[in-house]
Amino acid sequence: MDTFKALGLEEDLLLAINDLGFTSPSEIQEKAIPQLLTTATDMVALAQTGTGKTAAFGFPLIQSLDIHSRTTQALILSPTRELCLQITNEIKLYSKYKKGLKTVAIYGGASITEQAKQIKKGAQIIVATPGRMKDMIGRRMVDISKIAYCVLDEADEMLNMGFYEDINSILSHTPDDKLTWLFSATMPKEVATIAREFMHKPLEITVGTKNSGSTNVQHEYYTVSGRDRYMALKRLADANPDIFSVVFCRTKRDTQKVAEKLIEDGYNAGALHGDLSQNQRDLVMKAFRNKQIQMLVATDVAARGIDVDDVTHVINYQLPDEIETYTHRSGRTGRAGKSGVSMVIVTKSELRKIKSIEKVIQKKFEVKQVPTGIEICEIQLYHLASKINQTEINESINPYLPAIYDVLQHMDKETLIQKMVAVEFDRFFKYYQKYPDLNKVDTSRVADSEGKNSTRYFINVGERDDFDWKSLKDFLKETLDLGRDDVYNVDVKESFSFFNTDNKHTDAILEFFTDFKLQGRFINVEISSNKGGRRSGRRRSKPKFKDNNNYRRKDKRRGKKSDNGKGKGKRRNR
Ligand code: AMP
């Protein structure tokens, strides 16, 4: 708490911070708060969502306002209604002990007269989306001519959504001597232009790296022929049984079509685009947040409102027209310290776009092969086995069990297991038997990871054990004493994973994992029939799918992980 006090924050705020359980300021807060409290300055801050930026501008704002006056003194513009509500909520929590301070949210899709009524009662802070704000100014329902502070939050997103004109018009109703604080995750030309046009010698603050997409995101592309796009999408979903994804299409029509097809094919999918009513969009978003929808098919504009932290995959069903848009898409995953994967389905003629994107995101894509039917069967089989292993038994089935035992009693354990998993295996096997390999190889970039010099392995640890592709790669490199690029194509599923190494490491790796235990649990590594692997007679007999619960990673690693979460403390669920 002393650390917050040292930033210059007053007692009212410190009490609220204490209630919220924040123990120390985040980097952006440390950099911004003292400056904003002591200097009357404009500011441009490059910071991603989840860095604590709302408090970075919220604390100084709350402390600087005159609560004895009911005049509107601060305007916060944000791109979406979700974000608008979240900011309002946070500000209310921060100003809990600041009696007399009123914050009102104004956004589209709700009663404008009700919002006008709230403002009329006297709101020192207004948090607004640009469209509704402009509308209310036009109707003289709001007066921002005396504001002292204007915050432009997620400026890049606002501009991407086409709000430049609205912002311009809104700012023309504000006084010249107000202070403007701009927050943006990236710094494209348009944001720099805003800073130049509307701000005076802004102080610049950067948290993390400038202009780069999230570092927790792995970028992959899959080359297929145009007519196989949908089939490839299905395979990517089938190869990731626990997928929780946003699938981006270019047009509203494609978005609707792809979602409908997925639903027809039995996936938990939903569409989100501008032709839906606000009510329909709310319902889809609610289902997505509750994970009833695993694949949310969306247009770029509609997806701007998606504030969900644990998206595992972004799938670019089609690449966007604007390369910058790719950064926004891939930024939907790998949020709040989690890792994510951004997959692109491309045709050969679009491959040059991949190169342009690489320049913008300053990261290389991994060239991947669309999983074959047999690989998917293998993944689904392991997934089923681990699901069975982890299933908690609901006592309500007890009365039915005697009759079930009766039917199955003549079978020995092996046959029973075989038959049980065959039910699921057959479903995928029969389906995929009919379809060919979809890959159109990008010969310029195919890594040997898919070739004969590479071996693919199965390992019985996954997300459940707190691994993501990055930490598993590090774990394997460290444990096996391998070099930086020796472990590749790491694909982490819920309770198991796959990875590749060159063949020269295979014997040593299998040997190493013959008896490898962590905290009493056997870590099982086998050669996978999955791509790039070679079938081997060396399958080991150690039982798979041992109890996951008693497995803990080395202390060293655990320390790393928890550090990650701590600094940020409680996170907004967006
Ligand atoms: P933001 O980047 O503003 O979206 O903040 C992300 C989340 O972090 C919000 O839920 C905040 O309540 C929380 N938060 C902000 N500052 C801190 C802090 N210093 N310590 C812990 N949590 C914080």
Coordinates of C-alpha atoms and ligand atoms in Angstrom, one line a residue:
M1 CA 0.0 0.0 0.0
D2 CA 2.9 2.3 0.8
T3 CA 4.0 1.9 -2.9
F4 CA 0.7 3.5 -4.0
K5 CA 1.0 6.2 -1.4
A6 CA 4.5 7.0 -2.8
L7 CA 2.9 7.7 -6.2
G8 CA 1.1 10.6 -4.5
L9 CA -2.3 9.1 -4.2
E10 CA -4.7 10.4 -1.5
E11 CA -6.3 8.5 1.4
D12 CA -9.7 8.1 -0.3
L13 CA -8.1 6.2 -3.2
L14 CA -5.7 4.2 -1.0
L15 CA -8.7 2.9 0.9
A16 CA -10.4 1.8 -2.3
I17 CA -7.1 0.3 -3.6
N18 CA -6.9 -1.7 -0.3
D19 CA -10.4 -3.0 -0.8
L20 CA -9.6 -4.0 -4.3
G21 CA -6.6 -6.0 -3.0
F22 CA -4.1 -4.3 -5.3
T23 CA -0.7 -4.7 -3.5
S24 CA 1.6 -2.8 -5.8
P25 CA 1.2 -0.5 -8.8
S26 CA 1.7 -2.0 -12.3
E27 CA 4.4 -0.6 -14.6
I28 CA 2.0 1.8 -16.4
Q29 CA 0.7 3.1 -13.1
E30 CA 4.2 3.7 -11.8
K31 CA 5.1 5.6 -14.9
A32 CA 1.9 7.6 -15.5
I33 CA 0.4 8.4 -12.1
P34 CA 3.1 10.7 -10.5
Q35 CA 3.4 12.6 -13.8
L36 CA -0.3 13.1 -14.2
L37 CA -0.7 14.2 -10.6
T38 CA 2.0 16.7 -10.6
T39 CA 2.2 18.0 -14.2
A40 CA -0.5 19.5 -16.3
T41 CA 0.4 17.6 -19.4
D42 CA -1.0 15.7 -22.4
M43 CA 0.1 12.1 -22.6
V44 CA 0.4 9.3 -25.1
A45 CA 0.7 5.9 -23.4
L46 CA 1.3 2.7 -25.4
A47 CA -0.1 0.0 -23.3
Q48 CA -2.1 -3.2 -23.9
T49 CA -5.3 -4.1 -22.1
G50 CA -4.6 -5.9 -18.9
T51 CA -1.7 -3.7 -17.9
G52 CA -3.8 -1.7 -15.4
K53 CA -4.2 1.3 -17.6
T54 CA -7.7 2.2 -16.4
A55 CA -6.3 2.9 -13.0
A56 CA -3.3 4.6 -14.5
F57 CA -5.6 7.4 -15.8
G58 CA -8.5 6.7 -13.4
F59 CA -6.6 7.4 -10.1
P60 CA -5.2 10.8 -11.2
L61 CA -8.5 11.8 -12.7
I62 CA -10.5 11.0 -9.6
Q63 CA -8.0 12.8 -7.4
S64 CA -7.9 15.9 -9.6
L65 CA -11.7 16.5 -10.1
D66 CA -13.7 19.0 -8.1
I67 CA -16.4 16.9 -6.4
H68 CA -18.2 20.0 -5.1
S69 CA -19.1 21.0 -8.6
R70 CA -21.6 19.0 -10.6
T71 CA -20.2 20.2 -13.9
T72 CA -18.9 17.5 -16.3
Q73 CA -15.1 17.7 -15.9
A74 CA -13.9 14.6 -17.6
L75 CA -14.8 12.7 -20.8
I76 CA -13.5 9.2 -21.4
L77 CA -14.0 7.9 -24.9
S78 CA -13.8 4.1 -25.5
P79 CA -14.5 2.0 -28.6
T80 CA -17.1 -0.4 -27.4
R81 CA -20.0 -0.5 -25.1
E82 CA -18.4 -3.4 -23.2
L83 CA -15.3 -1.5 -22.5
C84 CA -17.3 1.6 -21.7
L85 CA -19.2 -0.3 -19.0
Q86 CA -16.0 -1.9 -17.7
I87 CA -14.3 1.5 -17.4
T88 CA -17.3 3.0 -15.6
N89 CA -17.4 0.0 -13.3
E90 CA -13.7 0.3 -12.5
I91 CA -13.9 4.1 -11.9
K92 CA -16.8 3.6 -9.6
L93 CA -14.8 1.0 -7.6
Y94 CA -11.8 3.4 -7.4
S95 CA -13.9 6.3 -6.3
K96 CA -15.9 4.4 -3.8
Y97 CA -14.8 6.7 -0.9
K98 CA -14.9 9.9 -3.0
K99 CA -18.4 10.9 -1.9
G100 CA -20.2 13.1 -4.4
L101 CA -18.3 11.8 -7.4
K102 CA -20.6 10.6 -10.1
T103 CA -19.6 8.6 -13.2
V104 CA -22.1 7.9 -16.0
A105 CA -21.7 5.6 -19.0
I106 CA -23.3 6.5 -22.3
Y107 CA -23.3 4.0 -25.2
G108 CA -25.6 2.8 -28.0
G109 CA -28.2 0.2 -27.7
A110 CA -29.7 1.5 -24.4
S111 CA -32.2 4.3 -23.7
I112 CA -30.8 7.7 -24.6
T113 CA -33.3 9.6 -22.5
E114 CA -32.4 7.5 -19.5
Q115 CA -28.7 8.3 -20.0
A116 CA -29.6 12.0 -20.5
K117 CA -31.5 12.0 -17.2
Q118 CA -28.4 10.5 -15.4
I119 CA -26.2 13.2 -16.9
K120 CA -28.6 15.9 -15.9
K121 CA -28.4 14.9 -12.3
G122 CA -24.7 16.0 -12.5
A123 CA -21.9 13.7 -13.6
Q124 CA -18.3 14.8 -13.2
I125 CA -17.1 11.9 -15.4
I126 CA -18.7 10.7 -18.6
V127 CA -17.5 7.4 -20.1
A128 CA -18.8 7.2 -23.7
T129 CA -18.7 5.4 -27.0
P130 CA -18.1 7.9 -29.8
G131 CA -21.3 7.3 -31.8
R132 CA -23.7 7.8 -28.9
M133 CA -21.6 10.7 -27.6
K134 CA -21.9 12.6 -30.9
D135 CA -25.6 11.8 -31.0
M136 CA -26.1 13.3 -27.5
I137 CA -24.1 16.4 -28.3
G138 CA -26.2 16.9 -31.4
R139 CA -29.4 16.7 -29.3
R140 CA -27.9 19.0 -26.7
M141 CA -28.3 16.3 -24.0
V142 CA -24.8 16.7 -22.8
D143 CA -22.4 19.6 -22.2
I144 CA -18.7 19.0 -22.5
S145 CA -17.6 22.6 -23.1
K146 CA -16.0 22.8 -19.6
I147 CA -14.2 19.6 -19.3
A148 CA -10.6 19.7 -18.0
Y149 CA -9.7 16.2 -19.0
C150 CA -10.3 14.0 -22.0
V151 CA -9.1 10.4 -22.1
L152 CA -9.0 8.5 -25.5
D153 CA -8.9 4.8 -24.5
E154 CA -7.9 2.1 -27.0
A155 CA -7.4 4.9 -29.6
D156 CA -6.2 2.4 -32.2
E157 CA -9.4 0.4 -31.9
M158 CA -11.6 3.5 -32.1
L159 CA -9.8 4.6 -35.3
N160 CA -10.0 1.1 -36.7
M161 CA -13.7 1.1 -36.2
G162 CA -14.0 4.3 -38.2
F163 CA -14.6 6.7 -35.4
Y164 CA -12.1 9.3 -36.6
E165 CA -14.8 11.7 -37.8
D166 CA -16.9 11.3 -34.6
I167 CA -13.9 11.8 -32.3
N168 CA -12.9 14.9 -34.3
S169 CA -16.4 16.3 -34.1
I170 CA -16.7 15.5 -30.3
L171 CA -13.4 17.2 -29.6
S172 CA -14.5 20.3 -31.4
H173 CA -17.0 20.8 -28.5
T174 CA -14.3 20.7 -25.8
P175 CA -12.2 23.5 -24.6
D176 CA -8.7 24.0 -26.0
D177 CA -7.0 24.1 -22.6
K178 CA -8.2 20.6 -21.5
L179 CA -5.6 17.9 -21.0
T180 CA -5.8 14.9 -23.3
W181 CA -4.5 11.5 -22.3
L182 CA -4.4 8.9 -25.1
F183 CA -4.0 5.2 -24.6
S184 CA -3.4 2.8 -27.4
A185 CA -2.0 -0.8 -27.7
T186 CA -0.4 0.0 -31.1
M187 CA 0.9 3.2 -32.7
P188 CA -0.3 3.2 -36.3
K189 CA 0.0 6.3 -38.4
E190 CA -3.6 7.3 -37.6
V191 CA -3.0 7.4 -33.9
A192 CA 0.1 9.4 -34.4
T193 CA -2.0 11.8 -36.4
I194 CA -4.5 12.2 -33.6
A195 CA -1.7 12.9 -31.2
R196 CA -0.3 15.5 -33.5
E197 CA -3.6 17.2 -34.2
F198 CA -5.2 17.2 -30.8
M199 CA -2.4 17.2 -28.3
H200 CA 0.3 19.6 -27.2
K201 CA 3.7 18.2 -26.6
P202 CA 2.4 14.9 -25.1
L203 CA 4.5 13.0 -22.6
E204 CA 5.2 9.6 -24.1
I205 CA 5.0 6.4 -22.0
T206 CA 5.5 2.9 -23.3
V207 CA 4.8 -0.3 -21.5
G208 CA 6.1 -3.5 -23.2
T209 CA 7.3 -3.2 -26.8
K210 CA 6.0 -0.7 -29.2
N211 CA 3.8 -1.8 -32.1
S212 CA 4.3 -5.5 -31.5
G213 CA 1.4 -7.8 -31.2
S214 CA 1.1 -9.8 -28.0
T215 CA 4.3 -11.8 -27.4
N216 CA 2.2 -14.7 -26.0
V217 CA 0.8 -15.4 -29.4
Q218 CA 2.1 -18.1 -31.8
H219 CA 1.4 -17.3 -35.4
E220 CA 0.8 -20.2 -37.8
Y221 CA -0.4 -20.6 -41.4
Y222 CA -2.0 -23.4 -43.3
T223 CA -1.9 -23.4 -47.1
V224 CA -4.9 -25.0 -48.8
S225 CA -6.8 -24.5 -52.0
G226 CA -9.6 -21.9 -51.8
R227 CA -12.4 -24.4 -52.0
D228 CA -11.0 -26.4 -49.1
R229 CA -11.1 -23.4 -46.6
Y230 CA -14.1 -24.7 -44.7
M231 CA -12.8 -28.3 -44.6
A232 CA -9.5 -27.0 -43.2
L233 CA -11.4 -25.0 -40.6
K234 CA -13.2 -28.1 -39.4
R235 CA -9.9 -30.0 -39.1
L236 CA -8.3 -27.3 -37.1
A237 CA -11.2 -27.4 -34.7
D238 CA -11.2 -31.2 -34.6
A239 CA -7.5 -31.3 -33.9
N240 CA -8.1 -28.9 -30.9
P241 CA -11.0 -30.5 -29.0
D242 CA -11.0 -27.8 -26.3
I243 CA -10.8 -24.9 -28.7
F244 CA -12.4 -21.6 -27.6
S245 CA -12.0 -19.4 -30.6
V246 CA -12.8 -16.4 -32.7
V247 CA -13.0 -17.2 -36.4
F248 CA -12.6 -14.1 -38.6
C249 CA -14.3 -13.8 -41.9
R250 CA -14.1 -10.8 -44.3
T251 CA -17.8 -10.2 -45.0
K252 CA -21.0 -10.5 -43.0
R253 CA -22.3 -13.0 -45.6
D254 CA -19.3 -15.3 -45.1
T255 CA -19.5 -14.9 -41.4
Q256 CA -23.2 -16.0 -41.3
K257 CA -22.5 -18.8 -43.9
V258 CA -19.5 -20.3 -42.0
A259 CA -21.3 -20.2 -38.7
E260 CA -24.4 -21.8 -40.1
K261 CA -22.4 -24.6 -41.7
L262 CA -20.5 -25.2 -38.4
I263 CA -23.7 -25.5 -36.5
E264 CA -25.1 -27.9 -39.1
D265 CA -22.0 -30.0 -38.7
G266 CA -22.5 -30.2 -35.0
Y267 CA -20.0 -27.6 -33.7
N268 CA -20.9 -25.2 -30.9
A269 CA -20.7 -22.1 -33.1
G270 CA -22.3 -18.7 -33.4
A271 CA -22.2 -15.7 -35.7
L272 CA -21.4 -12.1 -34.7
H273 CA -21.8 -9.4 -37.3
G274 CA -23.4 -6.0 -38.0
D275 CA -26.6 -7.3 -39.5
L276 CA -27.7 -8.8 -36.2
S277 CA -29.7 -6.7 -33.8
Q278 CA -28.1 -5.5 -30.5
N279 CA -30.2 -8.0 -28.7
Q280 CA -29.1 -10.9 -30.9
R281 CA -25.4 -9.8 -30.5
D282 CA -25.8 -9.6 -26.7
L283 CA -27.2 -13.2 -26.7
V284 CA -24.3 -14.5 -28.8
M285 CA -21.8 -12.8 -26.7
K286 CA -23.4 -14.1 -23.5
A287 CA -23.3 -17.7 -24.9
F288 CA -19.6 -17.2 -25.9
R289 CA -18.6 -15.9 -22.5
N290 CA -20.4 -18.9 -20.9
K291 CA -18.5 -21.1 -23.3
Q292 CA -21.7 -22.5 -24.8
I293 CA -20.2 -21.3 -28.0
Q294 CA -16.7 -22.6 -28.7
M295 CA -16.3 -21.1 -32.1
L296 CA -17.5 -17.5 -32.5
V297 CA -17.5 -16.6 -36.2
A298 CA -17.2 -12.8 -36.5
T299 CA -16.5 -9.8 -38.8
D300 CA -13.7 -7.5 -37.8
V301 CA -16.0 -4.7 -36.8
A302 CA -18.3 -6.8 -34.7
A303 CA -15.4 -8.5 -33.0
R304 CA -14.1 -5.2 -31.6
G305 CA -16.5 -5.6 -28.8
I306 CA -15.2 -9.0 -27.7
D307 CA -13.5 -8.7 -24.4
V308 CA -12.9 -12.2 -23.4
D309 CA -9.6 -13.2 -21.8
D310 CA -9.3 -16.9 -22.4
V311 CA -9.7 -17.3 -26.2
T312 CA -7.3 -20.1 -27.1
H313 CA -7.2 -19.7 -30.9
V314 CA -7.9 -17.0 -33.3
I315 CA -8.6 -18.5 -36.8
N316 CA -8.3 -16.2 -39.8
Y317 CA -10.7 -18.0 -42.1
Q318 CA -9.8 -15.3 -44.6
L319 CA -7.0 -12.7 -44.2
P320 CA -8.2 -9.2 -43.6
D321 CA -7.8 -6.6 -46.4
E322 CA -5.8 -4.3 -44.1
I323 CA -2.7 -5.8 -42.6
E324 CA -3.0 -3.7 -39.5
T325 CA -6.3 -5.5 -38.8
Y326 CA -4.4 -8.8 -38.4
T327 CA -2.8 -7.4 -35.2
H328 CA -6.2 -6.6 -33.8
R329 CA -7.5 -10.1 -34.7
S330 CA -4.5 -11.9 -33.2
G331 CA -4.7 -9.7 -30.1
R332 CA -8.0 -11.4 -29.2
T333 CA -6.0 -14.3 -27.9
G334 CA -2.9 -14.4 -25.6
R335 CA -4.5 -11.9 -23.3
A336 CA -4.1 -11.4 -19.6
G337 CA -0.8 -13.3 -19.4
K338 CA -2.2 -16.4 -21.2
S339 CA -0.8 -17.8 -24.4
G340 CA -2.7 -18.2 -27.6
V341 CA -2.4 -19.3 -31.2
S342 CA -3.4 -17.3 -34.3
M343 CA -4.0 -19.5 -37.2
V344 CA -4.3 -18.3 -40.8
I345 CA -5.9 -20.4 -43.6
V346 CA -4.3 -19.1 -46.8
T347 CA -4.3 -20.0 -50.5
K348 CA -1.0 -20.0 -52.4
S349 CA -1.8 -16.7 -54.0
E350 CA -2.2 -15.0 -50.6
L351 CA 1.2 -16.2 -49.3
R352 CA 2.9 -12.8 -50.0
K353 CA 0.4 -11.3 -47.5
I354 CA 1.9 -13.5 -44.8
K355 CA 5.3 -11.9 -45.5
S356 CA 3.8 -8.4 -45.2
I357 CA 2.2 -9.3 -41.9
E358 CA 5.4 -10.7 -40.6
K359 CA 7.0 -7.3 -41.2
V360 CA 4.2 -5.5 -39.2
I361 CA 4.1 -7.9 -36.3
Q362 CA 7.9 -8.4 -36.3
K363 CA 7.4 -12.1 -35.8
K364 CA 7.8 -15.2 -38.1
F365 CA 4.8 -17.4 -38.8
E366 CA 5.2 -21.2 -38.4
V367 CA 4.3 -23.1 -41.6
K368 CA 1.9 -25.8 -40.5
Q369 CA 0.1 -28.7 -42.2
V370 CA -3.6 -29.1 -41.9
P371 CA -4.0 -32.2 -39.7
T372 CA -4.8 -35.4 -41.6
G373 CA -7.8 -37.5 -40.7
I374 CA -5.7 -40.1 -38.9
E375 CA -3.9 -37.4 -36.9
I376 CA -7.3 -36.1 -35.8
C377 CA -8.5 -39.5 -34.8
E378 CA -5.4 -39.9 -32.7
I379 CA -5.8 -36.6 -30.9
Q380 CA -9.5 -37.3 -30.3
L381 CA -8.7 -40.7 -28.9
Y382 CA -6.2 -39.3 -26.4
H383 CA -8.6 -36.6 -25.6
L384 CA -11.4 -39.1 -24.9
A385 CA -9.1 -41.2 -22.7
S386 CA -8.0 -38.3 -20.6
K387 CA -11.6 -37.1 -20.4
I388 CA -12.7 -40.5 -19.0
N389 CA -9.8 -40.4 -16.6
Q390 CA -10.8 -37.0 -15.3
T391 CA -14.5 -37.5 -15.2
E392 CA -16.1 -37.2 -11.8
I393 CA -18.7 -39.7 -11.2
N394 CA -22.2 -38.4 -10.7
E395 CA -23.8 -40.6 -8.0
S396 CA -27.2 -40.4 -9.7
I397 CA -26.1 -43.0 -12.3
N398 CA -25.8 -45.7 -9.5
P399 CA -29.3 -47.1 -9.8
Y400 CA -28.8 -47.8 -13.5
L401 CA -25.4 -49.5 -13.1
P402 CA -26.5 -53.0 -12.2
A403 CA -28.4 -53.3 -15.5
I404 CA -25.4 -51.8 -17.4
Y405 CA -23.0 -54.2 -15.7
D406 CA -25.3 -57.0 -16.7
V407 CA -25.0 -56.1 -20.4
L408 CA -21.3 -55.6 -20.3
Q409 CA -20.1 -58.2 -17.8
H410 CA -18.9 -60.8 -20.3
M411 CA -16.2 -58.5 -21.5
D412 CA -12.7 -58.3 -20.0
K413 CA -11.3 -54.9 -19.1
E414 CA -9.2 -54.5 -22.3
T415 CA -12.1 -55.3 -24.6
L416 CA -14.3 -52.9 -22.7
I417 CA -11.9 -50.0 -23.0
Q418 CA -11.3 -50.9 -26.7
K419 CA -15.0 -50.8 -27.5
M420 CA -15.6 -47.7 -25.4
V421 CA -13.0 -45.6 -27.2
A422 CA -13.9 -47.1 -30.5
V423 CA -17.3 -45.5 -30.3
E424 CA -15.6 -42.1 -30.6
F425 CA -12.8 -43.1 -32.8
D426 CA -15.1 -44.6 -35.4
R427 CA -17.1 -41.4 -35.7
F428 CA -14.0 -39.4 -36.8
F429 CA -12.4 -42.3 -38.6
K430 CA -15.4 -43.0 -40.8
Y431 CA -15.8 -39.3 -41.6
Y432 CA -12.2 -38.6 -42.4
Q433 CA -11.6 -41.8 -44.4
K434 CA -13.6 -40.2 -47.2
Y435 CA -11.5 -37.1 -47.4
P436 CA -8.1 -36.5 -48.8
D437 CA -5.1 -34.5 -47.5
L438 CA -6.0 -30.8 -47.8
N439 CA -2.5 -29.3 -47.8
K440 CA -1.2 -27.3 -50.7
V441 CA 2.4 -27.2 -49.8
D442 CA 4.2 -23.9 -49.6
T443 CA 7.5 -25.3 -50.8
S444 CA 9.4 -22.2 -50.2
R445 CA 9.0 -22.4 -46.5
V446 CA 8.2 -26.0 -45.5
A447 CA 10.4 -26.8 -42.5
D448 CA 11.8 -30.2 -42.1
S449 CA 9.5 -30.5 -39.1
E450 CA 7.1 -32.1 -41.5
G451 CA 9.7 -34.2 -43.2
K452 CA 11.6 -37.4 -42.8
N453 CA 14.3 -36.0 -40.6
S454 CA 11.9 -35.0 -37.9
T455 CA 10.1 -37.0 -35.2
R456 CA 6.9 -36.1 -33.6
Y457 CA 6.2 -37.1 -30.0
F458 CA 3.2 -37.5 -27.7
I459 CA 3.7 -36.4 -24.1
N460 CA 1.1 -36.8 -21.4
V461 CA 1.1 -33.3 -20.0
G462 CA -0.9 -30.3 -21.2
E463 CA -2.8 -27.2 -20.2
R464 CA -4.2 -28.9 -17.2
D465 CA -0.6 -29.0 -15.9
D466 CA -0.2 -25.3 -16.5
F467 CA 1.7 -25.7 -19.7
D468 CA 1.3 -23.7 -22.8
W469 CA 3.3 -24.1 -26.0
K470 CA 6.0 -21.7 -24.7
S471 CA 6.5 -23.1 -21.3
L472 CA 6.4 -26.7 -22.6
K473 CA 9.0 -25.9 -25.1
D474 CA 11.2 -24.3 -22.4
F475 CA 10.6 -27.2 -20.1
L476 CA 11.7 -29.8 -22.7
K477 CA 14.7 -27.7 -23.8
E478 CA 15.8 -27.3 -20.2
T479 CA 15.1 -30.9 -19.1
L480 CA 16.6 -32.5 -22.1
D481 CA 19.4 -30.0 -22.4
L482 CA 18.5 -29.1 -26.0
G483 CA 19.3 -26.0 -28.0
R484 CA 17.0 -23.0 -28.7
D485 CA 15.5 -24.4 -31.9
D486 CA 15.7 -28.1 -31.2
V487 CA 12.1 -28.5 -30.0
Y488 CA 9.5 -27.2 -32.4
N489 CA 5.9 -27.6 -33.5
V490 CA 4.8 -27.8 -29.9
D491 CA 1.0 -28.3 -29.8
V492 CA -0.5 -28.3 -26.3
K493 CA -3.9 -29.8 -25.7
E494 CA -5.8 -30.0 -22.5
S495 CA -4.1 -33.0 -20.9
F496 CA -1.5 -34.0 -23.4
S497 CA 0.7 -32.4 -26.1
F498 CA 2.8 -33.1 -29.2
F499 CA 6.2 -31.8 -30.1
N500 CA 8.9 -32.4 -32.7
T501 CA 12.7 -32.8 -32.7
D502 CA 15.1 -33.8 -35.3
N503 CA 15.6 -37.6 -35.5
K504 CA 19.1 -37.4 -34.0
H505 CA 17.6 -36.6 -30.6
T506 CA 14.9 -39.4 -30.6
D507 CA 16.8 -42.2 -28.9
A508 CA 18.1 -39.9 -26.2
I509 CA 14.7 -38.5 -25.6
L510 CA 12.9 -41.8 -25.4
E511 CA 15.6 -43.1 -23.1
F512 CA 15.4 -40.1 -20.9
F513 CA 11.7 -40.4 -20.4
T514 CA 11.7 -44.1 -19.7
D515 CA 11.7 -43.4 -16.0
F516 CA 11.1 -39.7 -15.7
K517 CA 9.0 -38.7 -12.7
L518 CA 8.0 -35.3 -11.5
Q519 CA 6.5 -35.2 -8.1
G520 CA 5.7 -38.8 -8.2
R521 CA 4.1 -38.8 -11.6
F522 CA 5.5 -40.6 -14.7
I523 CA 5.9 -38.3 -17.6
N524 CA 5.3 -40.5 -20.6
V525 CA 6.7 -39.7 -24.1
E526 CA 6.0 -41.7 -27.1
I527 CA 6.5 -41.4 -30.8
S528 CA 3.3 -40.2 -32.4
S529 CA 1.8 -41.2 -35.6
N530 CA 1.0 -37.6 -36.0
K531 CA 2.6 -35.7 -38.8
G532 CA 6.3 -35.7 -39.3
G533 CA 6.6 -38.7 -37.0
R534 CA 7.7 -42.1 -38.1
R535 CA 6.0 -45.1 -36.7
S536 CA 8.3 -47.0 -34.5
G537 CA 8.2 -50.4 -32.8
R538 CA 9.5 -48.7 -29.7
R539 CA 6.2 -48.0 -28.1
R540 CA 6.6 -48.2 -24.4
S541 CA 4.3 -50.0 -22.1
K542 CA 4.2 -47.5 -19.3
P543 CA 0.6 -46.8 -18.5
K544 CA -0.7 -43.4 -19.9
F545 CA -3.1 -41.0 -18.4
K546 CA -2.0 -41.4 -14.8
D547 CA -3.6 -39.3 -12.3
N548 CA -3.0 -35.7 -13.3
N549 CA -3.7 -34.1 -10.0
N550 CA -0.6 -35.0 -8.1
Y551 CA 1.6 -33.6 -10.8
R552 CA 3.3 -30.3 -10.1
R553 CA 5.9 -28.7 -12.1
K554 CA 9.3 -27.9 -10.7
D555 CA 9.3 -25.2 -8.1
K556 CA 11.5 -23.1 -10.4
R557 CA 8.8 -23.1 -13.1
R558 CA 6.0 -22.6 -10.7
G559 CA 7.7 -19.5 -9.3
K560 CA 7.9 -18.1 -12.8
K561 CA 4.3 -18.7 -13.5
S562 CA 2.9 -17.2 -10.4
D563 CA 5.1 -14.1 -10.8
N564 CA 3.3 -13.6 -14.0
G565 CA -0.1 -13.4 -12.5
K566 CA 0.7 -11.5 -9.3
G567 CA 1.8 -8.2 -10.7
K568 CA -1.6 -7.7 -12.3
G569 CA -3.6 -9.1 -9.5
K570 CA -7.4 -9.4 -10.1
R571 CA -8.1 -9.1 -13.8
R572 CA -11.0 -7.8 -15.7
N573 CA -12.9 -10.5 -17.4
R574 CA -12.8 -9.3 -20.9
Ligands
AMP1 P1 -6.9 -2.7 -17.3 O1 -5.6 -2.8 -18.0 O2 -7.2 -1.3 -16.9 O3 -8.0 -3.3 -18.2 O4 -6.8 -3.6 -15.9 C1 -6.9 -4.9 -15.9 C2 -7.3 -5.4 -14.5 O5 -6.2 -5.3 -13.6 C3 -8.5 -4.7 -13.9 O6 -9.4 -5.8 -13.4 C4 -8.0 -4.0 -12.7 O7 -8.9 -3.9 -11.7 C5 -6.7 -4.8 -12.3 N1 -5.7 -3.9 -11.8 C6 -5.4 -2.6 -12.1 N2 -4.3 -2.2 -11.4 C7 -3.9 -3.2 -10.6 C8 -2.9 -3.4 -9.6 N3 -2.0 -2.4 -9.4 N4 -2.8 -4.6 -9.0 C9 -3.6 -5.6 -9.3 N5 -4.6 -5.5 -10.2 C10 -4.8 -4.3 -10.9

